Amino acid sequence: MAEETKAPWLNTMALATVILAVCATLSTFKAGGYSTQSVINQALASDQWSFYQAKSTKQHLYEVQAEQLKLQALALSKENPASAPYAEKEAQYRAAIVRYAAEKQDIQVRARDLEQQRDTAKQHGKPFGIAVIFLQVSILLNSIAGLMKVKRIWWASIPVGLAGLVCFADGFLMFV
């Protein structure tokens, strides 16, 4: 049997397919990693906002109690020895209110930072997900071109593969 000669473009197409497959695999892993990071940061931010709400509730309880003590102290005369403990307790509650307000600020900063990290992960993950689509379509077209030995199909796969490679690079560099 005579051996069939292989068209040189098939070797180039095979190499391009391998490169596209490697990029598609890496893109899949990066998209999954960023997706996981986004979900984790969202959960952590939600936890921080719950903690913030709990601090707000405690702060409000101290505010209500401080106001009650203030009103009760006003009902007593200034000379009454029982009025001093009311004032001391109110001062303690006011200090707790200030402390809770400061703690809420810290919690709010942490929560917003986690939300920013979540948003950044989403921004990086999206191009990787799009890259996977383009790269897989290009790999499919390359496979069809190789099986059918039709160079026009391979030429059609090249722009699709390039679009996938651009999206893959964009996932790292965020230039688009």
PDB file of C-alpha atoms in Angstrom:
ATOM      1  CA  MET A   1       0.000   0.000   0.000  1.00  0.00           C
ATOM      2  CA  ALA A   2       1.165   3.442  -0.819  1.00  0.00           C
ATOM      3  CA  GLU A   3       1.534   5.730   2.130  1.00  0.00           C
ATOM      4  CA  GLU A   4      -0.566   8.876   1.967  1.00  0.00           C
ATOM      5  CA  THR A   5       1.406  12.115   2.199  1.00  0.00           C
ATOM      6  CA  LYS A   6       0.379  14.425   4.970  1.00  0.00           C
ATOM      7  CA  ALA A   7      -0.321  18.046   4.147  1.00  0.00           C
ATOM      8  CA  PRO A   8       2.101  20.362   6.022  1.00  0.00           C
ATOM      9  CA  TRP A   9      -0.713  22.549   7.324  1.00  0.00           C
ATOM     10  CA  LEU A  10      -2.038  19.575   9.339  1.00  0.00           C
ATOM     11  CA  ASN A  11       1.082  19.623  11.544  1.00  0.00           C
ATOM     12  CA  THR A  12       0.642  23.342  12.167  1.00  0.00           C
ATOM     13  CA  MET A  13      -3.042  22.811  12.908  1.00  0.00           C
ATOM     14  CA  ALA A  14      -2.243  19.990  15.337  1.00  0.00           C
ATOM     15  CA  LEU A  15       0.264  22.174  17.190  1.00  0.00           C
ATOM     16  CA  ALA A  16      -2.233  25.040  17.295  1.00  0.00           C
ATOM     17  CA  THR A  17      -4.865  22.659  18.681  1.00  0.00           C
ATOM     18  CA  VAL A  18      -2.515  21.571  21.470  1.00  0.00           C
ATOM     19  CA  ILE A  19      -1.760  25.204  22.367  1.00  0.00           C
ATOM     20  CA  LEU A  20      -5.465  26.044  22.361  1.00  0.00           C
ATOM     21  CA  ALA A  21      -6.237  23.004  24.517  1.00  0.00           C
ATOM     22  CA  VAL A  22      -3.591  23.981  27.073  1.00  0.00           C
ATOM     23  CA  CYS A  23      -4.944  27.545  27.204  1.00  0.00           C
ATOM     24  CA  ALA A  24      -8.513  26.226  27.521  1.00  0.00           C
ATOM     25  CA  THR A  25      -7.484  23.999  30.425  1.00  0.00           C
ATOM     26  CA  LEU A  26      -5.678  26.817  32.199  1.00  0.00           C
ATOM     27  CA  SER A  27      -8.565  29.151  31.533  1.00  0.00           C
ATOM     28  CA  THR A  28     -10.996  26.647  33.034  1.00  0.00           C
ATOM     29  CA  PHE A  29      -8.895  26.365  36.180  1.00  0.00           C
ATOM     30  CA  LYS A  30      -8.477  30.126  36.502  1.00  0.00           C
ATOM     31  CA  ALA A  31     -12.204  30.749  35.938  1.00  0.00           C
ATOM     32  CA  GLY A  32     -13.044  28.161  38.587  1.00  0.00           C
ATOM     33  CA  GLY A  33     -10.531  29.613  41.018  1.00  0.00           C
ATOM     34  CA  TYR A  34     -11.846  33.140  40.622  1.00  0.00           C
ATOM     35  CA  SER A  35     -15.417  31.895  40.893  1.00  0.00           C
ATOM     36  CA  THR A  36     -14.589  30.131  44.154  1.00  0.00           C
ATOM     37  CA  GLN A  37     -12.789  33.210  45.447  1.00  0.00           C
ATOM     38  CA  SER A  38     -15.801  35.346  44.562  1.00  0.00           C
ATOM     39  CA  VAL A  39     -18.205  33.049  46.423  1.00  0.00           C
ATOM     40  CA  ILE A  40     -15.949  32.843  49.484  1.00  0.00           C
ATOM     41  CA  ASN A  41     -15.492  36.620  49.632  1.00  0.00           C
ATOM     42  CA  GLN A  42     -19.251  37.126  49.272  1.00  0.00           C
ATOM     43  CA  ALA A  43     -19.870  34.759  52.186  1.00  0.00           C
ATOM     44  CA  LEU A  44     -17.226  36.501  54.302  1.00  0.00           C
ATOM     45  CA  ALA A  45     -18.674  39.924  53.447  1.00  0.00           C
ATOM     46  CA  SER A  46     -22.160  38.693  54.377  1.00  0.00           C
ATOM     47  CA  ASP A  47     -20.777  37.470  57.699  1.00  0.00           C
ATOM     48  CA  GLN A  48     -19.239  40.882  58.329  1.00  0.00           C
ATOM     49  CA  TRP A  49     -22.509  42.635  57.511  1.00  0.00           C
ATOM     50  CA  SER A  50     -24.335  40.296  59.921  1.00  0.00           C
ATOM     51  CA  PHE A  51     -21.762  41.136  62.578  1.00  0.00           C
ATOM     52  CA  TYR A  52     -22.303  44.835  61.778  1.00  0.00           C
ATOM     53  CA  GLN A  53     -26.057  44.395  62.231  1.00  0.00           C
ATOM     54  CA  ALA A  54     -25.536  42.669  65.575  1.00  0.00           C
ATOM     55  CA  LYS A  55     -23.336  45.542  66.751  1.00  0.00           C
ATOM     56  CA  SER A  56     -25.993  48.015  65.564  1.00  0.00           C
ATOM     57  CA  THR A  57     -28.641  46.202  67.570  1.00  0.00           C
ATOM     58  CA  LYS A  58     -26.474  46.208  70.705  1.00  0.00           C
ATOM     59  CA  GLN A  59     -25.650  49.875  70.199  1.00  0.00           C
ATOM     60  CA  HIS A  60     -29.339  50.687  69.876  1.00  0.00           C
ATOM     61  CA  LEU A  61     -30.149  48.786  73.072  1.00  0.00           C
ATOM     62  CA  TYR A  62     -27.519  50.788  74.941  1.00  0.00           C
ATOM     63  CA  GLU A  63     -28.885  54.022  73.466  1.00  0.00           C
ATOM     64  CA  VAL A  64     -32.414  53.184  74.638  1.00  0.00           C
ATOM     65  CA  GLN A  65     -31.182  52.198  78.089  1.00  0.00           C
ATOM     66  CA  ALA A  66     -29.036  55.347  78.383  1.00  0.00           C
ATOM     67  CA  GLU A  67     -32.033  57.506  77.520  1.00  0.00           C
ATOM     68  CA  GLN A  68     -34.160  55.708  80.115  1.00  0.00           C
ATOM     69  CA  LEU A  69     -31.503  56.237  82.759  1.00  0.00           C
ATOM     70  CA  LYS A  70     -31.251  59.898  81.804  1.00  0.00           C
ATOM     71  CA  LEU A  71     -35.005  60.352  82.161  1.00  0.00           C
ATOM     72  CA  GLN A  72     -35.035  58.489  85.482  1.00  0.00           C
ATOM     73  CA  ALA A  73     -32.161  60.626  86.760  1.00  0.00           C
ATOM     74  CA  LEU A  74     -34.033  63.773  85.745  1.00  0.00           C
ATOM     75  CA  ALA A  75     -36.987  62.621  87.810  1.00  0.00           C
ATOM     76  CA  LEU A  76     -34.763  62.581  90.876  1.00  0.00           C
ATOM     77  CA  SER A  77     -33.504  65.768  92.431  1.00  0.00           C
ATOM     78  CA  LYS A  78     -29.813  66.612  92.058  1.00  0.00           C
ATOM     79  CA  GLU A  79     -29.328  66.446  95.808  1.00  0.00           C
ATOM     80  CA  ASN A  80     -30.725  62.940  96.009  1.00  0.00           C
ATOM     81  CA  PRO A  81     -27.828  60.481  96.584  1.00  0.00           C
ATOM     82  CA  ALA A  82     -29.561  57.928  94.353  1.00  0.00           C
ATOM     83  CA  SER A  83     -29.061  60.152  91.272  1.00  0.00           C
ATOM     84  CA  ALA A  84     -25.267  59.577  91.139  1.00  0.00           C
ATOM     85  CA  PRO A  85     -25.465  55.849  90.222  1.00  0.00           C
ATOM     86  CA  TYR A  86     -27.884  56.748  87.418  1.00  0.00           C
ATOM     87  CA  ALA A  87     -25.369  59.217  85.984  1.00  0.00           C
ATOM     88  CA  GLU A  88     -22.497  56.728  86.324  1.00  0.00           C
ATOM     89  CA  LYS A  89     -24.456  53.977  84.594  1.00  0.00           C
ATOM     90  CA  GLU A  90     -25.557  56.356  81.845  1.00  0.00           C
ATOM     91  CA  ALA A  91     -21.897  57.342  81.283  1.00  0.00           C
ATOM     92  CA  GLN A  92     -20.961  53.661  81.026  1.00  0.00           C
ATOM     93  CA  TYR A  93     -23.716  53.105  78.485  1.00  0.00           C
ATOM     94  CA  ARG A  94     -22.644  56.161  76.487  1.00  0.00           C
ATOM     95  CA  ALA A  95     -19.081  54.799  76.413  1.00  0.00           C
ATOM     96  CA  ALA A  96     -20.431  51.453  75.141  1.00  0.00           C
ATOM     97  CA  ILE A  97     -22.375  53.316  72.443  1.00  0.00           C
ATOM     98  CA  VAL A  98     -19.171  55.036  71.275  1.00  0.00           C
ATOM     99  CA  ARG A  99     -17.298  51.709  71.346  1.00  0.00           C
ATOM    100  CA  TYR A 100     -19.978  49.984  69.252  1.00  0.00           C
ATOM    101  CA  ALA A 101     -19.945  52.841  66.748  1.00  0.00           C
ATOM    102  CA  ALA A 102     -16.161  52.468  66.339  1.00  0.00           C
ATOM    103  CA  GLU A 103     -16.435  48.679  66.028  1.00  0.00           C
ATOM    104  CA  LYS A 104     -19.127  49.098  63.383  1.00  0.00           C
ATOM    105  CA  GLN A 105     -16.818  51.351  61.380  1.00  0.00           C
ATOM    106  CA  ASP A 106     -14.056  48.706  61.443  1.00  0.00           C
ATOM    107  CA  ILE A 107     -16.490  45.978  60.462  1.00  0.00           C
ATOM    108  CA  GLN A 108     -17.875  48.108  57.655  1.00  0.00           C
ATOM    109  CA  VAL A 109     -14.368  48.687  56.267  1.00  0.00           C
ATOM    110  CA  ARG A 110     -13.636  44.925  56.341  1.00  0.00           C
ATOM    111  CA  ALA A 111     -16.964  44.113  54.681  1.00  0.00           C
ATOM    112  CA  ARG A 112     -16.420  46.646  51.904  1.00  0.00           C
ATOM    113  CA  ASP A 113     -12.882  45.335  51.363  1.00  0.00           C
ATOM    114  CA  LEU A 114     -14.232  41.796  50.992  1.00  0.00           C
ATOM    115  CA  GLU A 115     -16.868  43.055  48.559  1.00  0.00           C
ATOM    116  CA  GLN A 116     -14.111  44.745  46.542  1.00  0.00           C
ATOM    117  CA  GLN A 117     -12.150  41.485  46.469  1.00  0.00           C
ATOM    118  CA  ARG A 118     -15.312  39.684  45.350  1.00  0.00           C
ATOM    119  CA  ASP A 119     -15.856  42.175  42.536  1.00  0.00           C
ATOM    120  CA  THR A 120     -12.226  41.907  41.419  1.00  0.00           C
ATOM    121  CA  ALA A 121     -12.487  38.113  41.331  1.00  0.00           C
ATOM    122  CA  LYS A 122     -15.642  38.386  39.223  1.00  0.00           C
ATOM    123  CA  GLN A 123     -13.899  40.779  36.833  1.00  0.00           C
ATOM    124  CA  HIS A 124     -10.984  38.380  36.370  1.00  0.00           C
ATOM    125  CA  GLY A 125     -13.161  35.271  36.152  1.00  0.00           C
ATOM    126  CA  LYS A 126     -15.476  36.500  33.401  1.00  0.00           C
ATOM    127  CA  PRO A 127     -12.842  36.759  30.618  1.00  0.00           C
ATOM    128  CA  PHE A 128     -11.541  33.302  31.501  1.00  0.00           C
ATOM    129  CA  GLY A 129     -15.044  31.869  31.152  1.00  0.00           C
ATOM    130  CA  ILE A 130     -15.499  33.547  27.773  1.00  0.00           C
ATOM    131  CA  ALA A 131     -12.037  32.357  26.704  1.00  0.00           C
ATOM    132  CA  VAL A 132     -13.021  28.754  27.407  1.00  0.00           C
ATOM    133  CA  ILE A 133     -15.974  29.076  25.032  1.00  0.00           C
ATOM    134  CA  PHE A 134     -13.928  30.507  22.162  1.00  0.00           C
ATOM    135  CA  LEU A 135     -11.040  28.105  22.707  1.00  0.00           C
ATOM    136  CA  GLN A 136     -13.305  25.055  22.765  1.00  0.00           C
ATOM    137  CA  VAL A 137     -15.085  26.148  19.587  1.00  0.00           C
ATOM    138  CA  SER A 138     -11.722  26.672  17.902  1.00  0.00           C
ATOM    139  CA  ILE A 139     -10.520  23.247  19.050  1.00  0.00           C
ATOM    140  CA  LEU A 140     -13.706  21.728  17.666  1.00  0.00           C
ATOM    141  CA  LEU A 141     -13.229  23.458  14.307  1.00  0.00           C
ATOM    142  CA  ASN A 142      -9.593  22.312  14.213  1.00  0.00           C
ATOM    143  CA  SER A 143     -10.682  18.743  14.863  1.00  0.00           C
ATOM    144  CA  ILE A 144     -13.244  18.877  12.068  1.00  0.00           C
ATOM    145  CA  ALA A 145     -10.680  20.429   9.706  1.00  0.00           C
ATOM    146  CA  GLY A 146      -8.176  17.697  10.533  1.00  0.00           C
ATOM    147  CA  LEU A 147     -10.658  14.863  10.118  1.00  0.00           C
ATOM    148  CA  MET A 148     -12.061  16.201   6.869  1.00  0.00           C
ATOM    149  CA  LYS A 149      -8.692  17.601   5.712  1.00  0.00           C
ATOM    150  CA  VAL A 150     -10.378  20.857   4.698  1.00  0.00           C
ATOM    151  CA  LYS A 151      -8.051  23.807   5.111  1.00  0.00           C
ATOM    152  CA  ARG A 152     -10.868  26.382   4.879  1.00  0.00           C
ATOM    153  CA  ILE A 153     -12.365  25.099   8.141  1.00  0.00           C
ATOM    154  CA  TRP A 154      -8.990  25.477   9.824  1.00  0.00           C
ATOM    155  CA  TRP A 155      -8.741  29.054   8.530  1.00  0.00           C
ATOM    156  CA  ALA A 156     -12.190  29.715  10.006  1.00  0.00           C
ATOM    157  CA  SER A 157     -11.011  28.407  13.382  1.00  0.00           C
ATOM    158  CA  ILE A 158      -8.035  30.765  13.575  1.00  0.00           C
ATOM    159  CA  PRO A 159      -9.957  33.999  14.393  1.00  0.00           C
ATOM    160  CA  VAL A 160     -12.080  32.116  16.924  1.00  0.00           C
ATOM    161  CA  GLY A 161      -8.929  30.769  18.581  1.00  0.00           C
ATOM    162  CA  LEU A 162      -7.319  34.202  18.570  1.00  0.00           C
ATOM    163  CA  ALA A 163     -10.415  35.674  20.234  1.00  0.00           C
ATOM    164  CA  GLY A 164     -10.109  32.968  22.894  1.00  0.00           C
ATOM    165  CA  LEU A 165      -6.424  33.746  23.401  1.00  0.00           C
ATOM    166  CA  VAL A 166      -7.187  37.472  23.734  1.00  0.00           C
ATOM    167  CA  CYS A 167      -9.853  36.724  26.367  1.00  0.00           C
ATOM    168  CA  PHE A 168      -7.413  34.361  28.116  1.00  0.00           C
ATOM    169  CA  ALA A 169      -4.767  37.113  28.276  1.00  0.00           C
ATOM    170  CA  ASP A 170      -7.422  39.625  29.344  1.00  0.00           C
ATOM    171  CA  GLY A 171      -8.239  37.462  32.361  1.00  0.00           C
ATOM    172  CA  PHE A 172      -4.699  38.071  33.617  1.00  0.00           C
ATOM    173  CA  LEU A 173      -4.074  41.620  32.423  1.00  0.00           C
ATOM    174  CA  MET A 174      -7.595  43.143  32.421  1.00  0.00           C
ATOM    175  CA  PHE A 175      -6.913  45.307  29.358  1.00  0.00           C
ATOM    176  CA  VAL A 176     -10.422  45.078  27.853  1.00  0.00           C
TER     177      VAL A 176
END
